[in-house]
Amino acid sequence: MGPGLQAVNDGELALAARIADRDQTALEAVFDEYSGAVKAIALRVLHDDALADDVVQDTFVRLWNSPEKFRPERGSLRTFLLTVAHGRAVDVVRSEVARSRREQRPPDPDHYDLEEEVWSRSLSETVRAALEDLAPGEREAISLAYFGGLSYVEVARRLGEPEGTVKSRIRSGMKKLATSLAGKTT
Amino acid sequence: MMAHTQARELIPLFALDALEGRERDEVRSHLDSCPVCRSELSRYMSVTAALTPDSGAPRQTWDRIVASIQQTG
């Protein structure tokens, strides 16, 4: 970890400490900085504005109620909040009702967001370059899992591929991304 | 109990929330006792966070959050 990231995390640790002291302005500062990304991931998984807003609310209320769950040595506050939000969104999308509705829809293997993200200006050049280096099958499997909220078993079913193949593609793609992005993101 | 090698191979999938059921529970349980895998997980969570673009804050949700935290104290 470089000195820059350490400094960022010290600042974030101080913010978390203020939240633990029930300082609402600290929570608002975190909200202003990161709620856009939190909403973005919730919306990508859920495709429903009201449900995504519920996830945003749950995520920040959880930080307020349990700020000690944020451990700066394990990653940035942005990463922590996105991890919480993604987990909540996946819980919603995998709920029984949502699952049965989703399974009635025809599969849509041609639509996967990372293909769009490669060309999108919303991601940094570094991230886009890392995505371009993935094999199409790796991008597709990672995208269906992350943005579609699907388990690897569901991804395999959706693509008509063996589970082991999908598992391997996700693993190799994630390893490549981790290597490409090491030290370049927080 | 899941072996370290087996759990470590599943960490990238765990970081994507792509595991379910017993497999997910076993990785979670392994993480509680394995600092190496926890460190690996942090690395992959930074990857997934990097895939998410920033956008404008949904200010309308802030009022709901304030109402909720004031209700619970």
PDB file of N, CA and C in Angstrom, chain A residues 92-132:
ATOM      1  N   VAL A  92     -32.054  -8.934  -3.329  1.00  0.00           N
ATOM      2  CA  VAL A  92     -33.374  -8.575  -3.875  1.00  0.00           C
ATOM      3  C   VAL A  92     -33.632  -9.338  -5.165  1.00  0.00           C
ATOM      4  N   VAL A  93     -32.642  -9.318  -6.045  1.00  0.00           N
ATOM      5  CA  VAL A  93     -32.843  -9.907  -7.371  1.00  0.00           C
ATOM      6  C   VAL A  93     -32.965 -11.440  -7.286  1.00  0.00           C
ATOM      7  N   ARG A  94     -32.382 -12.015  -6.232  1.00  0.00           N
ATOM      8  CA  ARG A  94     -32.474 -13.483  -6.086  1.00  0.00           C
ATOM      9  C   ARG A  94     -33.622 -13.898  -5.168  1.00  0.00           C
ATOM     10  N   SER A  95     -34.418 -12.933  -4.751  1.00  0.00           N
ATOM     11  CA  SER A  95     -35.560 -13.300  -3.916  1.00  0.00           C
ATOM     12  C   SER A  95     -36.494 -14.167  -4.751  1.00  0.00           C
ATOM     13  N   GLU A  96     -37.303 -14.939  -4.112  1.00  0.00           N
ATOM     14  CA  GLU A  96     -38.130 -15.925  -4.816  1.00  0.00           C
ATOM     15  C   GLU A  96     -38.987 -15.303  -5.914  1.00  0.00           C
ATOM     16  N   VAL A  97     -39.608 -14.175  -5.602  1.00  0.00           N
ATOM     17  CA  VAL A  97     -40.510 -13.555  -6.574  1.00  0.00           C
ATOM     18  C   VAL A  97     -39.721 -13.089  -7.786  1.00  0.00           C
ATOM     19  N   ALA A  98     -38.616 -12.370  -7.515  1.00  0.00           N
ATOM     20  CA  ALA A  98     -37.812 -11.848  -8.620  1.00  0.00           C
ATOM     21  C   ALA A  98     -37.246 -12.983  -9.454  1.00  0.00           C
ATOM     22  N   ARG A  99     -36.857 -14.068  -8.771  1.00  0.00           N
ATOM     23  CA  ARG A  99     -36.250 -15.189  -9.480  1.00  0.00           C
ATOM     24  C   ARG A  99     -37.251 -15.849 -10.435  1.00  0.00           C
ATOM     25  N   SER A 100     -38.469 -16.042  -9.944  1.00  0.00           N
ATOM     26  CA  SER A 100     -39.436 -16.710 -10.811  1.00  0.00           C
ATOM     27  C   SER A 100     -39.806 -15.810 -11.994  1.00  0.00           C
ATOM     28  N   ARG A 101     -39.828 -14.488 -11.742  1.00  0.00           N
ATOM     29  CA  ARG A 101     -40.138 -13.560 -12.833  1.00  0.00           C
ATOM     30  C   ARG A 101     -39.009 -13.590 -13.869  1.00  0.00           C
ATOM     31  N   ARG A 102     -37.782 -13.621 -13.359  1.00  0.00           N
ATOM     32  CA  ARG A 102     -36.629 -13.580 -14.247  1.00  0.00           C
ATOM     33  C   ARG A 102     -36.536 -14.841 -15.092  1.00  0.00           C
ATOM     34  N   GLU A 103     -36.870 -15.976 -14.472  1.00  0.00           N
ATOM     35  CA  GLU A 103     -36.740 -17.239 -15.197  1.00  0.00           C
ATOM     36  C   GLU A 103     -37.787 -17.376 -16.297  1.00  0.00           C
ATOM     37  N   GLN A 104     -38.836 -16.569 -16.204  1.00  0.00           N
ATOM     38  CA  GLN A 104     -39.844 -16.611 -17.259  1.00  0.00           C
ATOM     39  C   GLN A 104     -39.436 -15.758 -18.467  1.00  0.00           C
ATOM     40  N   ARG A 105     -38.450 -14.886 -18.245  1.00  0.00           N
ATOM     41  CA  ARG A 105     -38.006 -14.023 -19.342  1.00  0.00           C
ATOM     42  C   ARG A 105     -37.070 -14.827 -20.249  1.00  0.00           C
ATOM     43  N   PRO A 106     -37.104 -14.530 -21.568  1.00  0.00           N
ATOM     44  CA  PRO A 106     -36.164 -15.241 -22.445  1.00  0.00           C
ATOM     45  C   PRO A 106     -34.736 -14.816 -22.136  1.00  0.00           C
ATOM     46  N   PRO A 107     -33.774 -15.725 -22.286  1.00  0.00           N
ATOM     47  CA  PRO A 107     -32.391 -15.352 -22.037  1.00  0.00           C
ATOM     48  C   PRO A 107     -31.933 -14.265 -23.003  1.00  0.00           C
ATOM     49  N   ASP A 108     -31.030 -13.444 -22.556  1.00  0.00           N
ATOM     50  CA  ASP A 108     -30.579 -12.313 -23.353  1.00  0.00           C
ATOM     51  C   ASP A 108     -29.054 -12.274 -23.361  1.00  0.00           C
ATOM     52  N   PRO A 109     -28.437 -13.330 -23.928  1.00  0.00           N
ATOM     53  CA  PRO A 109     -26.975 -13.428 -23.819  1.00  0.00           C
ATOM     54  C   PRO A 109     -26.228 -12.351 -24.592  1.00  0.00           C
ATOM     55  N   ASP A 110     -26.919 -11.684 -25.540  1.00  0.00           N
ATOM     56  CA  ASP A 110     -26.203 -10.668 -26.319  1.00  0.00           C
ATOM     57  C   ASP A 110     -26.048  -9.359 -25.564  1.00  0.00           C
ATOM     58  N   HIS A 111     -26.838  -9.211 -24.484  1.00  0.00           N
ATOM     59  CA  HIS A 111     -26.765  -7.943 -23.765  1.00  0.00           C
ATOM     60  C   HIS A 111     -25.886  -8.101 -22.540  1.00  0.00           C
ATOM     61  N   TYR A 112     -24.758  -7.530 -22.557  1.00  0.00           N
ATOM     62  CA  TYR A 112     -23.984  -7.495 -21.334  1.00  0.00           C
ATOM     63  C   TYR A 112     -23.235  -6.178 -21.240  1.00  0.00           C
ATOM     64  N   ASP A 113     -23.371  -5.598 -20.083  1.00  0.00           N
ATOM     65  CA  ASP A 113     -22.981  -4.210 -19.903  1.00  0.00           C
ATOM     66  C   ASP A 113     -21.494  -3.928 -20.068  1.00  0.00           C
ATOM     67  N   LEU A 114     -20.658  -4.909 -19.768  1.00  0.00           N
ATOM     68  CA  LEU A 114     -19.229  -4.599 -19.858  1.00  0.00           C
ATOM     69  C   LEU A 114     -18.822  -4.277 -21.285  1.00  0.00           C
ATOM     70  N   GLU A 115     -19.502  -4.869 -22.270  1.00  0.00           N
ATOM     71  CA  GLU A 115     -19.211  -4.519 -23.661  1.00  0.00           C
ATOM     72  C   GLU A 115     -19.434  -3.028 -23.872  1.00  0.00           C
ATOM     73  N   GLU A 116     -20.509  -2.532 -23.266  1.00  0.00           N
ATOM     74  CA  GLU A 116     -20.792  -1.099 -23.387  1.00  0.00           C
ATOM     75  C   GLU A 116     -19.777  -0.296 -22.596  1.00  0.00           C
ATOM     76  N   GLU A 117     -19.431  -0.823 -21.419  1.00  0.00           N
ATOM     77  CA  GLU A 117     -18.519  -0.070 -20.550  1.00  0.00           C
ATOM     78  C   GLU A 117     -17.147   0.127 -21.190  1.00  0.00           C
ATOM     79  N   VAL A 118     -16.732  -0.846 -22.014  1.00  0.00           N
ATOM     80  CA  VAL A 118     -15.429  -0.709 -22.668  1.00  0.00           C
ATOM     81  C   VAL A 118     -15.382   0.593 -23.466  1.00  0.00           C
ATOM     82  N   TRP A 119     -16.519   0.922 -24.053  1.00  0.00           N
ATOM     83  CA  TRP A 119     -16.560   2.117 -24.899  1.00  0.00           C
ATOM     84  C   TRP A 119     -17.109   3.333 -24.162  1.00  0.00           C
ATOM     85  N   SER A 120     -17.523   3.132 -22.942  1.00  0.00           N
ATOM     86  CA  SER A 120     -18.136   4.227 -22.195  1.00  0.00           C
ATOM     87  C   SER A 120     -17.086   5.165 -21.628  1.00  0.00           C
ATOM     88  N   ARG A 121     -17.416   6.429 -21.553  1.00  0.00           N
ATOM     89  CA  ARG A 121     -16.488   7.404 -20.982  1.00  0.00           C
ATOM     90  C   ARG A 121     -16.652   7.498 -19.466  1.00  0.00           C
ATOM     91  N   SER A 122     -17.612   6.725 -18.931  1.00  0.00           N
ATOM     92  CA  SER A 122     -17.870   6.837 -17.490  1.00  0.00           C
ATOM     93  C   SER A 122     -16.807   6.105 -16.670  1.00  0.00           C
ATOM     94  N   LEU A 123     -16.039   5.224 -17.320  1.00  0.00           N
ATOM     95  CA  LEU A 123     -14.966   4.528 -16.607  1.00  0.00           C
ATOM     96  C   LEU A 123     -13.621   5.117 -17.017  1.00  0.00           C
ATOM     97  N   SER A 124     -12.640   4.991 -16.148  1.00  0.00           N
ATOM     98  CA  SER A 124     -11.317   5.530 -16.453  1.00  0.00           C
ATOM     99  C   SER A 124     -10.672   4.754 -17.593  1.00  0.00           C
ATOM    100  N   GLU A 125      -9.716   5.390 -18.217  1.00  0.00           N
ATOM    101  CA  GLU A 125      -8.976   4.756 -19.316  1.00  0.00           C
ATOM    102  C   GLU A 125      -8.331   3.447 -18.850  1.00  0.00           C
ATOM    103  N   THR A 126      -7.832   3.459 -17.614  1.00  0.00           N
ATOM    104  CA  THR A 126      -7.158   2.272 -17.063  1.00  0.00           C
ATOM    105  C   THR A 126      -8.118   1.091 -17.001  1.00  0.00           C
ATOM    106  N   VAL A 127      -9.333   1.350 -16.499  1.00  0.00           N
ATOM    107  CA  VAL A 127     -10.312   0.267 -16.352  1.00  0.00           C
ATOM    108  C   VAL A 127     -10.774  -0.215 -17.724  1.00  0.00           C
ATOM    109  N   ARG A 128     -10.990   0.731 -18.628  1.00  0.00           N
ATOM    110  CA  ARG A 128     -11.433   0.330 -19.969  1.00  0.00           C
ATOM    111  C   ARG A 128     -10.373  -0.519 -20.668  1.00  0.00           C
ATOM    112  N   ALA A 129      -9.113  -0.120 -20.509  1.00  0.00           N
ATOM    113  CA  ALA A 129      -8.026  -0.890 -21.128  1.00  0.00           C
ATOM    114  C   ALA A 129      -7.977  -2.295 -20.529  1.00  0.00           C
ATOM    115  N   ALA A 130      -8.185  -2.398 -19.211  1.00  0.00           N
ATOM    116  CA  ALA A 130      -8.165  -3.710 -18.554  1.00  0.00           C
ATOM    117  C   ALA A 130      -9.313  -4.576 -19.074  1.00  0.00           C
ATOM    118  N   LEU A 131     -10.467  -3.984 -19.275  1.00  0.00           N
ATOM    119  CA  LEU A 131     -11.616  -4.734 -19.792  1.00  0.00           C
ATOM    120  C   LEU A 131     -11.380  -5.206 -21.224  1.00  0.00           C
ATOM    121  N   GLU A 132     -10.731  -4.357 -22.014  1.00  0.00           N
ATOM    122  CA  GLU A 132     -10.452  -4.729 -23.406  1.00  0.00           C
ATOM    123  C   GLU A 132      -9.526  -5.932 -23.501  1.00  0.00           C
TER     124      GLU A 132
END
